[in-house]
Short mmCIF file of C-alpha atoms and ligand atoms in Angstrom, two decimals:
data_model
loop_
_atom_site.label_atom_id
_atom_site.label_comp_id
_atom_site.label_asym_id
_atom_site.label_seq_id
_atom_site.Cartn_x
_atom_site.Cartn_y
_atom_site.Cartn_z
CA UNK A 431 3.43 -19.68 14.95
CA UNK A 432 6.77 -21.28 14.92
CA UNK A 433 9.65 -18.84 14.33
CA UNK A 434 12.37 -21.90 13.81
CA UNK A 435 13.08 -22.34 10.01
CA UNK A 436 13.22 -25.44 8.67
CA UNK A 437 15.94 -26.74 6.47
CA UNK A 438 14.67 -25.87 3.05
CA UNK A 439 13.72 -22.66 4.28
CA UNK A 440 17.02 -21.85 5.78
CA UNK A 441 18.03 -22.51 1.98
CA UNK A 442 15.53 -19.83 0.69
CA UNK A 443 16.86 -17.76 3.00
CA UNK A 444 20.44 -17.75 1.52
CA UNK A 445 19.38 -18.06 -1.67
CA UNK A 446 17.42 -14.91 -1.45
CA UNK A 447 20.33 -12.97 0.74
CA UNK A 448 22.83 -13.91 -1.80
CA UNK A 449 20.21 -12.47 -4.89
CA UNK A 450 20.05 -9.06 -2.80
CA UNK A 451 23.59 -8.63 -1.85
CA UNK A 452 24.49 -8.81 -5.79
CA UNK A 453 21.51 -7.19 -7.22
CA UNK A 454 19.27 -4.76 -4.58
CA UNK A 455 20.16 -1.14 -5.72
CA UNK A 456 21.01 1.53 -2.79
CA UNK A 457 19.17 4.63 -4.36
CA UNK A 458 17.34 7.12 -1.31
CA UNK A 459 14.06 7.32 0.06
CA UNK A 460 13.42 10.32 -1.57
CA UNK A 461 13.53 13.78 -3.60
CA UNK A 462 15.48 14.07 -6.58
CA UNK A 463 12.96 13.81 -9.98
CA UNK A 464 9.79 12.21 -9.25
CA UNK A 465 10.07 10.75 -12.73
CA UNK A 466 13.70 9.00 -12.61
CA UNK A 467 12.77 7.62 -8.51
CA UNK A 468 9.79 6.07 -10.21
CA UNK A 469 11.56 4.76 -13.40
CA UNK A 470 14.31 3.07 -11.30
CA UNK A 471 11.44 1.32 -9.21
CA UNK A 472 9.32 -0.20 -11.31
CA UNK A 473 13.05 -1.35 -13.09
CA UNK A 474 13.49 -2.66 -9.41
CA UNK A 475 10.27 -4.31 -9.24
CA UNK A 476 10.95 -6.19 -12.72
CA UNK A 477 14.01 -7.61 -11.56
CA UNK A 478 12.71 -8.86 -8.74
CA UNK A 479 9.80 -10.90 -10.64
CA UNK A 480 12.04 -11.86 -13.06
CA UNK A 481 13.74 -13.53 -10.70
CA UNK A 482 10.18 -14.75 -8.74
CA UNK A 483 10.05 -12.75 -5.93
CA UNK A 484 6.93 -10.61 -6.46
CA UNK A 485 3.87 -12.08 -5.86
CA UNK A 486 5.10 -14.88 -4.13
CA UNK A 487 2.18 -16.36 -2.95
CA UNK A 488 -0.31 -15.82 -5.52
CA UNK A 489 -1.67 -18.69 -7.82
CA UNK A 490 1.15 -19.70 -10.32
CA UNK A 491 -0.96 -19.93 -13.19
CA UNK A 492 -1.24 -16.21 -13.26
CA UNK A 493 2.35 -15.22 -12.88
CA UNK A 494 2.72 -15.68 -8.96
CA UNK A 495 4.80 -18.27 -7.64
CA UNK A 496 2.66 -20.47 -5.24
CA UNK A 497 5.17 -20.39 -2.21
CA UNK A 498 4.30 -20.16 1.49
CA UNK A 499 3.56 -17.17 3.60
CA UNK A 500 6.12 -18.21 5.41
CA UNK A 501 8.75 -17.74 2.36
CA UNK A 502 6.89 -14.42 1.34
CA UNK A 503 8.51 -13.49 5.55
CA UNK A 504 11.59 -14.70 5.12
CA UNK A 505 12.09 -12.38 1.75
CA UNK A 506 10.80 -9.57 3.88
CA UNK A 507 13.28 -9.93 6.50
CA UNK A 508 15.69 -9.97 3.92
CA UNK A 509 14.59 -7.21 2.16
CA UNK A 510 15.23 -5.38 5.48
CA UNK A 511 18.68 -6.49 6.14
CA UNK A 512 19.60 -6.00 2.40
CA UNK A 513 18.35 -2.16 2.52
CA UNK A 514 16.42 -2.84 -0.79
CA UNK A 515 13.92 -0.46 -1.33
CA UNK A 516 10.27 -1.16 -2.09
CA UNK A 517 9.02 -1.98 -5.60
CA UNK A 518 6.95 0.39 -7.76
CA UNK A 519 3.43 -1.04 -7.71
CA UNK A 520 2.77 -0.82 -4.14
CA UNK A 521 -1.28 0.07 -4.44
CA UNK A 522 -1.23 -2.76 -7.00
CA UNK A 523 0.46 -5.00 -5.08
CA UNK A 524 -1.19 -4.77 -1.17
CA UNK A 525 -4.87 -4.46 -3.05
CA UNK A 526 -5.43 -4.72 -6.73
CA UNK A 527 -3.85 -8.19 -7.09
CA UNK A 528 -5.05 -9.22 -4.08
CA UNK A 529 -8.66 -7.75 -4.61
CA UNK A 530 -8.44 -9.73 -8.25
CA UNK A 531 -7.97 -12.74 -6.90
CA UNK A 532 -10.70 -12.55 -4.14
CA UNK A 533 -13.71 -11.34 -6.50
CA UNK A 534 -12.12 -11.40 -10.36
CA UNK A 535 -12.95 -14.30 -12.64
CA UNK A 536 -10.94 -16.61 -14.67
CA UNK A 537 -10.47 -14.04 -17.46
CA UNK A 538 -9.80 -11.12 -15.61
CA UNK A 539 -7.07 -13.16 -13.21
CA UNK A 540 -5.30 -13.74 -16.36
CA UNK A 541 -5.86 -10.46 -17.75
CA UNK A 542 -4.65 -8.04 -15.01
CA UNK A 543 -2.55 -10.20 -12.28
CA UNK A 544 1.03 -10.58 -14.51
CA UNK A 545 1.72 -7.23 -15.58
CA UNK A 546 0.57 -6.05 -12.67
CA UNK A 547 3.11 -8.41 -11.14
CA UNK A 548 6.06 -7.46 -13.83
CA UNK A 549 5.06 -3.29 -13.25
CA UNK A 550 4.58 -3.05 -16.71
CA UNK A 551 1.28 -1.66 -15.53
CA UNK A 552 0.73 -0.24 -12.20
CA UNK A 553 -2.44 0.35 -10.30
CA UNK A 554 -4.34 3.33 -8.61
CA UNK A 555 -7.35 3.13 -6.30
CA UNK A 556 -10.14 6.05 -6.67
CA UNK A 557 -12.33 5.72 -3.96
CA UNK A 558 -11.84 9.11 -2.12
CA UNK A 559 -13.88 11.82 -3.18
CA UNK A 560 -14.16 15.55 -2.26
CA UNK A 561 -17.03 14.88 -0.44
CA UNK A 562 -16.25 11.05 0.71
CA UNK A 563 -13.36 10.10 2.63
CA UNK A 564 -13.51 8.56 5.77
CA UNK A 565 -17.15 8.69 5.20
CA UNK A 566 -16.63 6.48 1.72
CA UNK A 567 -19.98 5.69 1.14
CA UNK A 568 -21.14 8.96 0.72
CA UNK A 569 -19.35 8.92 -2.70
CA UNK A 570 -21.11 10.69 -5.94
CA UNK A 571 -19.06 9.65 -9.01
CA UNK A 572 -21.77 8.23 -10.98
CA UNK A 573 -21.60 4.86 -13.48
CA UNK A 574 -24.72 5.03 -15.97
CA UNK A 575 -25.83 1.88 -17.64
CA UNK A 576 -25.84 1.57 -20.97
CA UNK A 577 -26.06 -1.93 -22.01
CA UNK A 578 -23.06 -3.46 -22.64
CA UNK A 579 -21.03 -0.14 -20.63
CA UNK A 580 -21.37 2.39 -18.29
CA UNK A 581 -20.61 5.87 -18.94
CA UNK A 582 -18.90 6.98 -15.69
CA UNK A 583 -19.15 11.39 -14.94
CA UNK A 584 -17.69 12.84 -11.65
CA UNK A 585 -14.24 13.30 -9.18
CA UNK A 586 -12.03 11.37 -7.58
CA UNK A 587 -9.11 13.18 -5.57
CA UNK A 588 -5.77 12.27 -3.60
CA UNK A 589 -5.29 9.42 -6.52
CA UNK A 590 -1.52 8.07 -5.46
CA UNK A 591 0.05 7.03 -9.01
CA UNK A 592 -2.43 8.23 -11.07
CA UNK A 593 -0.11 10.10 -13.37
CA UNK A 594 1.41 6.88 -13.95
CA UNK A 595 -1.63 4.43 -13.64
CA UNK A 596 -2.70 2.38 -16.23
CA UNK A 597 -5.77 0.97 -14.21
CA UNK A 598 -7.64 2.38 -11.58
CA UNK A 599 -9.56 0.60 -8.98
CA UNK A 600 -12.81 2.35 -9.32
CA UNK A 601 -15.93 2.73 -6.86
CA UNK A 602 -18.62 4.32 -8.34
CA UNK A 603 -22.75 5.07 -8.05
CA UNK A 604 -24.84 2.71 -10.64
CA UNK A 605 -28.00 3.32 -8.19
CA UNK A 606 -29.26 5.54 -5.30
CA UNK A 607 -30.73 2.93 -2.26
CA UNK A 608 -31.65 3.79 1.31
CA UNK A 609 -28.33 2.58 1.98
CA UNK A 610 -25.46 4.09 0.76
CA UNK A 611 -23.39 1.12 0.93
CA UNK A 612 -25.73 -0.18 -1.71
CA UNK A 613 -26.12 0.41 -5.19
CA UNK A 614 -22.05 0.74 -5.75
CA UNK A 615 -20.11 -0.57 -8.71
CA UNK A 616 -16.56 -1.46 -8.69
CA UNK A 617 -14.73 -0.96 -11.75
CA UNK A 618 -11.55 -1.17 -13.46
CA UNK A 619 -11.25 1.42 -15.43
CA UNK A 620 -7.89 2.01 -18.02
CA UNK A 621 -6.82 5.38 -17.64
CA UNK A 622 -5.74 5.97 -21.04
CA UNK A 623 -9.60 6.10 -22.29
CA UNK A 624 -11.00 9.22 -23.61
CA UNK A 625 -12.40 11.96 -21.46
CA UNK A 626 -10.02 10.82 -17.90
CA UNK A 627 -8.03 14.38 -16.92
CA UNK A 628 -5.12 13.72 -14.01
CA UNK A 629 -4.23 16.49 -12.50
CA UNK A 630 -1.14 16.52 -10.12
CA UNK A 631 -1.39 18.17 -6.52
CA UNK A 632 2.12 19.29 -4.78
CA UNK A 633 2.35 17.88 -1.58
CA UNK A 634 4.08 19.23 1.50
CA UNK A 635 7.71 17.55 0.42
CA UNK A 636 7.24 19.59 -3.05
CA UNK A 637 6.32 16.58 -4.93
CA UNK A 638 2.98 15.51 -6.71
CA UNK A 639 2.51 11.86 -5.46
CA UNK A 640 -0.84 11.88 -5.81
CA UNK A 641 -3.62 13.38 -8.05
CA UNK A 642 -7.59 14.52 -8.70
CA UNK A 643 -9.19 12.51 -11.76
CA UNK A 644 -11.83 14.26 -13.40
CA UNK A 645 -13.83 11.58 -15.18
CA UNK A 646 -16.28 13.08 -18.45
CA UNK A 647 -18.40 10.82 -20.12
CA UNK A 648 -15.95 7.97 -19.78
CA UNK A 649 -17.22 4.65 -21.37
CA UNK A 650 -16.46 1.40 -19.36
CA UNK A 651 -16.89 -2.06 -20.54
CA UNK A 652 -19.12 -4.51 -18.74
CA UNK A 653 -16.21 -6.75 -18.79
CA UNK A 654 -14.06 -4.49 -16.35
CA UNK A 655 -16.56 -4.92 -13.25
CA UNK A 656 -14.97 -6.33 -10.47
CA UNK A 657 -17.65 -8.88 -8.60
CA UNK A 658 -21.37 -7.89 -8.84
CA UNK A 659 -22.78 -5.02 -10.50
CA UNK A 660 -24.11 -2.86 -7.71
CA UNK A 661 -22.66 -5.07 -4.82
CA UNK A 662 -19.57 -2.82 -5.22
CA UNK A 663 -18.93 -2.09 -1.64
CA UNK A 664 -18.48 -5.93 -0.88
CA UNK A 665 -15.15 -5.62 -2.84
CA UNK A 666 -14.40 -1.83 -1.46
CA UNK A 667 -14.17 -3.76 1.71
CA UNK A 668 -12.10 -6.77 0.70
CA UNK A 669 -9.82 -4.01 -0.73
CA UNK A 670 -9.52 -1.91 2.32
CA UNK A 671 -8.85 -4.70 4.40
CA UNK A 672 -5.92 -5.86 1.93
CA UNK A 673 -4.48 -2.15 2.60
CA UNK A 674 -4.37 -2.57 6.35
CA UNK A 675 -3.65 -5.97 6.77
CA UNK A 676 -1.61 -7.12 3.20
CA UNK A 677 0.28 -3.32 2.65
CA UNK A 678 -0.07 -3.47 6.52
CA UNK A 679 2.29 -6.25 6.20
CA UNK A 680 4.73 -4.46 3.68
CA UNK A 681 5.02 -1.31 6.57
CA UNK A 682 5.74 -3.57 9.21
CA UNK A 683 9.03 -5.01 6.93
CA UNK A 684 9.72 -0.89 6.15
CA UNK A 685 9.29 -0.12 9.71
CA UNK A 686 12.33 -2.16 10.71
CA UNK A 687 14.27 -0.76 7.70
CA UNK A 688 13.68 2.82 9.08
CA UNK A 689 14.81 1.91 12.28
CA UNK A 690 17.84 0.12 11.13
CA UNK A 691 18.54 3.97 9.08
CA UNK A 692 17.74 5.83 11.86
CA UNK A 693 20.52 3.89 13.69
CA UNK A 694 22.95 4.31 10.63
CA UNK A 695 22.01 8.06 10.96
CA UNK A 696 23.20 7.88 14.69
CA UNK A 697 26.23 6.58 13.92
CA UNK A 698 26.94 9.25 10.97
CA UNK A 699 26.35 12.04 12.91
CA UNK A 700 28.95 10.22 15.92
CA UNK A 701 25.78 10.29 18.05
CA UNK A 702 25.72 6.45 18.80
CA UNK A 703 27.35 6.81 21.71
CA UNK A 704 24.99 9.29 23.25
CA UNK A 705 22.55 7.67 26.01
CA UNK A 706 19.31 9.42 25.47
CA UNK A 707 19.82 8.79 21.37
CA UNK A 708 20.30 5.11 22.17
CA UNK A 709 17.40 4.87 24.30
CA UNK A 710 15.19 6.81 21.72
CA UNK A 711 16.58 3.85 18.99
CA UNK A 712 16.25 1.01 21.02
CA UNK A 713 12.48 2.03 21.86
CA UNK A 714 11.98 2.54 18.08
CA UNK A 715 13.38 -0.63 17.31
CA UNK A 716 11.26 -2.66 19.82
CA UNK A 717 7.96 -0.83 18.46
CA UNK A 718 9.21 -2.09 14.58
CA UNK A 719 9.85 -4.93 15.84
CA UNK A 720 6.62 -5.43 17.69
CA UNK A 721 4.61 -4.79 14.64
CA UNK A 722 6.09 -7.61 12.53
CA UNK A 723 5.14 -9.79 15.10
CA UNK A 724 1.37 -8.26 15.15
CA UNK A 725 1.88 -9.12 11.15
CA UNK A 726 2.11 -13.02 11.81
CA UNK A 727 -1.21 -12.46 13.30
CA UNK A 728 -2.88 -10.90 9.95
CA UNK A 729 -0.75 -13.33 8.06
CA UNK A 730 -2.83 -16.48 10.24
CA UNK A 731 -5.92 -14.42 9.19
CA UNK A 732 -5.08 -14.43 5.06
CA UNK A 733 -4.28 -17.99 6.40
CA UNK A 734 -7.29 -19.07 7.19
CA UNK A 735 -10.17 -17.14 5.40
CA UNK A 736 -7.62 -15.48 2.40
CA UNK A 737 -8.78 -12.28 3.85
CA UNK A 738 -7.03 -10.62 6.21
CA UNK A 739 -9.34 -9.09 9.27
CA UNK A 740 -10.18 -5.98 10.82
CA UNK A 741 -6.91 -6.26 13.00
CA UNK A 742 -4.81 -5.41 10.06
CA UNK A 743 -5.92 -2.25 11.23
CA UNK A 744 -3.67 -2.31 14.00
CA UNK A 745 -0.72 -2.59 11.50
CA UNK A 746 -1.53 0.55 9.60
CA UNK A 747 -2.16 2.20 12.96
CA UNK A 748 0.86 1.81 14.97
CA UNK A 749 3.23 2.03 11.63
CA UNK A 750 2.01 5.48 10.86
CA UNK A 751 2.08 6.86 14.67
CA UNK A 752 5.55 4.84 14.78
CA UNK A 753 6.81 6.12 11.45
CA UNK A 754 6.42 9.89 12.50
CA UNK A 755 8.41 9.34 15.95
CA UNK A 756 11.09 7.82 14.01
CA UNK A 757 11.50 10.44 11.54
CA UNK A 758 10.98 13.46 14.18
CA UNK A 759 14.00 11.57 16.05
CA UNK A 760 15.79 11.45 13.18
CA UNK A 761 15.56 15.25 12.76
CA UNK A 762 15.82 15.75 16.21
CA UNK A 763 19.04 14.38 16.54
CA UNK A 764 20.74 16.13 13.53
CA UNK A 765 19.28 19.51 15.68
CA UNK A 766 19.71 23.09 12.95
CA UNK A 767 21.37 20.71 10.47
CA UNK A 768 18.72 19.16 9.41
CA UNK A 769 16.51 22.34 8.55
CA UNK A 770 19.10 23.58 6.24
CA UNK A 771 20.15 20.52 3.73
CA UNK A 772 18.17 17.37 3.10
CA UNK A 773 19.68 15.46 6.19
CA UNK A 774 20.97 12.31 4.03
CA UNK A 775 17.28 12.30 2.71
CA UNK A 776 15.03 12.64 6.62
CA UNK A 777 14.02 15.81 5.67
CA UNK A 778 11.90 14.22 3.10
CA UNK A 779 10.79 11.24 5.11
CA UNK A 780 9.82 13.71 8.19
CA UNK A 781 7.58 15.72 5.81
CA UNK A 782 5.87 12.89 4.16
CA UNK A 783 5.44 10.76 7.35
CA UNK A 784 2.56 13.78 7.74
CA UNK A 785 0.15 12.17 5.77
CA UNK A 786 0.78 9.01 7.24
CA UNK A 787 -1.91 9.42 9.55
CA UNK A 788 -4.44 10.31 6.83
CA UNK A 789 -3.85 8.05 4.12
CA UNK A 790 -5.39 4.20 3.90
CA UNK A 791 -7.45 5.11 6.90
CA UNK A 792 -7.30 7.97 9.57
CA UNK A 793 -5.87 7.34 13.30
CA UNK A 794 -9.39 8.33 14.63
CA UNK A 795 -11.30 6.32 11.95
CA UNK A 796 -9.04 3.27 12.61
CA UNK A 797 -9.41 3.43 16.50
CA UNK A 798 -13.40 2.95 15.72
CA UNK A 799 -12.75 0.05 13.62
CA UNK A 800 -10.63 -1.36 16.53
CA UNK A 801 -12.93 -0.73 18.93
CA UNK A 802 -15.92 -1.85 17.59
CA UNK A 803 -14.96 -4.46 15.16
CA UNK A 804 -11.69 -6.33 17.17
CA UNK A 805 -12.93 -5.26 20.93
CA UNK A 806 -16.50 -5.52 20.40
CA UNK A 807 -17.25 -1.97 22.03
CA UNK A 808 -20.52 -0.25 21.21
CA UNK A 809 -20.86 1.66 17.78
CA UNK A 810 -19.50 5.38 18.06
CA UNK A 811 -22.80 6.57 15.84
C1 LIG B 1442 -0.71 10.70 0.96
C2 LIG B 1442 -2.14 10.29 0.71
C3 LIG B 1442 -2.40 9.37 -0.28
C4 LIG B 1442 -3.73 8.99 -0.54
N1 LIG B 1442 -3.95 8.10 -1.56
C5 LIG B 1442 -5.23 7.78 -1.86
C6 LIG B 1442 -5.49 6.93 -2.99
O1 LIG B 1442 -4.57 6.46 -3.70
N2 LIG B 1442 -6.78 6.64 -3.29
C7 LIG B 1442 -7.83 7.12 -2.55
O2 LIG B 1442 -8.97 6.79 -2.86
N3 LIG B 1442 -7.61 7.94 -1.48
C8 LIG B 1442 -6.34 8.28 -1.13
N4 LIG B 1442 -6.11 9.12 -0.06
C9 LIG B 1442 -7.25 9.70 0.66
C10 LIG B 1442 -7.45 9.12 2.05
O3 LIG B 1442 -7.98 7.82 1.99
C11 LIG B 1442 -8.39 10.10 2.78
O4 LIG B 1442 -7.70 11.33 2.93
C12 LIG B 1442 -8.79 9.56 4.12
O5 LIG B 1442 -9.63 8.46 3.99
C13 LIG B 1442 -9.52 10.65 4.96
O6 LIG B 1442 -10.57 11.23 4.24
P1 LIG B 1442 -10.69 12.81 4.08
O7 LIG B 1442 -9.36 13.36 3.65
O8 LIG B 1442 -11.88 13.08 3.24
O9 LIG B 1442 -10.94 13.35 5.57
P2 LIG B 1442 -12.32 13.32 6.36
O10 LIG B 1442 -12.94 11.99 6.22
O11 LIG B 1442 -13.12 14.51 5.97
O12 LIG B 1442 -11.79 13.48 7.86
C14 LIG B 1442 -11.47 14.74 8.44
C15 LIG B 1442 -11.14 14.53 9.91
O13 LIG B 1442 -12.31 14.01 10.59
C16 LIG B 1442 -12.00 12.81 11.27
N5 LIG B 1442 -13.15 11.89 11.21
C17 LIG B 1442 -13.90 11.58 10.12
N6 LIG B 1442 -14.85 10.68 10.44
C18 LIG B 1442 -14.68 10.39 11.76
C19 LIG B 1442 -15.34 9.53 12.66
N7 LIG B 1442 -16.37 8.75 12.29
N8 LIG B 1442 -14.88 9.46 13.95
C20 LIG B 1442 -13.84 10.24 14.35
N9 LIG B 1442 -13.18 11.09 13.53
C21 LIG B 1442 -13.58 11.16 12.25
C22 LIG B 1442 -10.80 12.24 10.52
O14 LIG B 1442 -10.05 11.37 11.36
C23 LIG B 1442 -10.04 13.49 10.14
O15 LIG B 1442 -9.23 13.91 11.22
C24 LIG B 1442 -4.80 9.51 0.23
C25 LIG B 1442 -4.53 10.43 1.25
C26 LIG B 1442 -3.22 10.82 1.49
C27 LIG B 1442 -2.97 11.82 2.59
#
């Protein structure tokens, strides 16, 4: 890849760094009301389509704008000098849109992708089960055909947005095989219809990001499958990939941000000066920076087959194990202080870096996909 802009990108560039300096808002990570931090970014994430620069790179003719990759890195580098903070539809944007375009057709593509794009609705993804997680194909939501419908009964759990969702990615059972992996139905489900239940669970940093959906005779139109009727886990795959390698993307951008803070933070607390804290930064930094260059590499992938491959995995990986350091140096360094108050908002980053390691993927389950998928190592089991 060649890292040397050309002129008309060097023009995006400014154009882009000027937008941010006059309109990227400087609210915290985190804490405060759940509600209002949500509110305020999906306002964010308008602005920024309004002015065309969400969805960058998807088709034009449903709301996206058709640019390069390399454009859609430039605004990411700018994002992280700007401080801007992330839009609302995250799980939307790393996998629904993405997932849309790979296996939707014509109608659906013009259906979901531009409000998705605008956050006037934002997407969830209920794959994980109590009884399926890493081991996803064990799942036992079932989806009952009825003709023109299904009638979907059973649990999802540790739904991110789903108190806020207005569709939900949904992989469900339409058949028992041999094979787990076959019989599956993807579905989009809305989850204002009749007989959905969300119910919130507190996390470690006292808030309820995520939820368990209880799903009672819920009817689904035909219409809302996503790709083939029982050839669900085709597009389960395609989506999981877009969370390592796509969203994999969007952590290697917050990644540098984080390390940029954690630098700020230095500075605050008139540690900058102090050897070992410098050392600690500067390793940081390297890592962040390290993993946007790993990022060009799924970018090539999307490049080439509009997938991105199992090495996205690498992405997720080494942000979450990254992401953790960071914040336990950031703690670290403020010593008793930062037990006490919120430490300029760490406190809350340090706790919900936890789950890092869990969510889109475990470290140990990720590993095995390296290993046998990128390095070509035997199978584990
Ligand atoms: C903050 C957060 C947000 C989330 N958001 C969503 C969401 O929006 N939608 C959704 O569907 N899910 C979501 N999840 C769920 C997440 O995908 C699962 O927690 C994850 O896949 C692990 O599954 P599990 O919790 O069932 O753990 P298990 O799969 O039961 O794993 C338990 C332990 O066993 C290990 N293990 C399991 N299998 C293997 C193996 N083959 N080899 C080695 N070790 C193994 C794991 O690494 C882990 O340490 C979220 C989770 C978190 C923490």
């Amino acid at each position: 890849m060649d890292f040397e802009l050309s002129d008309a990108e060097k023009e995006f560039r400014d154009e882009v760094r000027a937008w941010l300096k006059a309109n990227a808002p400087h609210d915290a990570e985190g804490g405060g009301d759940l509600k209002s931090f949500i509110e305020r970014r999906r306002a964010w994430q308008k602005k920024l389509f309004d002015a065309g620069y969400v969805g960058m790179t998807w088709p034009e003719e449903y709301g996206g704008r058709g640019r390069s990759f390399m454009d859609q890195l430039i605004f990411n580098d700018e994002m992280i000098l700007a401080h801007a903070p992330e839009p609302i539809n995250v799980i939307g944007l790393g996998m629904g849109g993405p997932v849309v375009i790979a296996h939707g057709n014509d109608a659906q593509k013009k259906r979901y992708l531009e409000p998705l794009l605008s956050a006037e609705e934002i997407w969830c993804q209920g794959f994980s089960e109590p009884n399926a997680g890493s081991d996803l194909s064990g799942l036992q939501t079932r989806a009952e055909d009825q003709g023109d419908h299904y009638v979907v009964n059973g649990q999802k759990v540790w739904t991110t947005l789903a108190h806020v969702a207005k569709w939900c990615m949904l992989l469900a059972r339409e058949r028992k095989e041999a094979n787990p992996r076959d019989g599956l139905t993807y579905l989009l489900v809305d989850m204002k219809s009749p007989g959905i239940e969300v119910r919130p669970l507190v996390q470690i940093t006292g808030d309820a990001e995520f939820n368990e959906i209880f799903f009672k005779d819920v009817k689904v139109p035909k219409s809302q499958i996503l790709g083939e009727a029982g050839q669900g886990w085709v597009v389960a795959m395609t989506t999981l990939l877009h969370e390592r390698g796509t969203l994999g993307l969007a952590l290697a951008t917050r990644a540098q941000i984080t390390a940029s803070e954690l630098a700020e933070h230095s500075r605050k607390l008139g540690l900058g000066a102090d050897p070992l804290v410098r050392q600690k930064i500067a390793q940081h930094t390297i890592e962040a920076r390290a993993l946007q260059l790993n990022g060009y590499r799924a970018v090539t992938s999307v490049k080439r087959g509009g997938i991105p491959g199992p090495e996205g995995s690498i992405l997720k990986l080494m942000w979450s194990e990254l992401n953790q350091r960071m914040t336990e140096t950031a703690m670290d360094i403020a010593g008793p202080a930062a037990q006490v108050g919120d430490g300029d908002g760490w406190k809350y980053q340090f706790l919900r870096s936890r789950a890092n390691t869990i969510e889109a993927g475990t470290s140990e389950v990720l590993r095995n996909i390296l290993a046998e998928r990128v390095l070509g190592l035997p199978r584990s089991r």
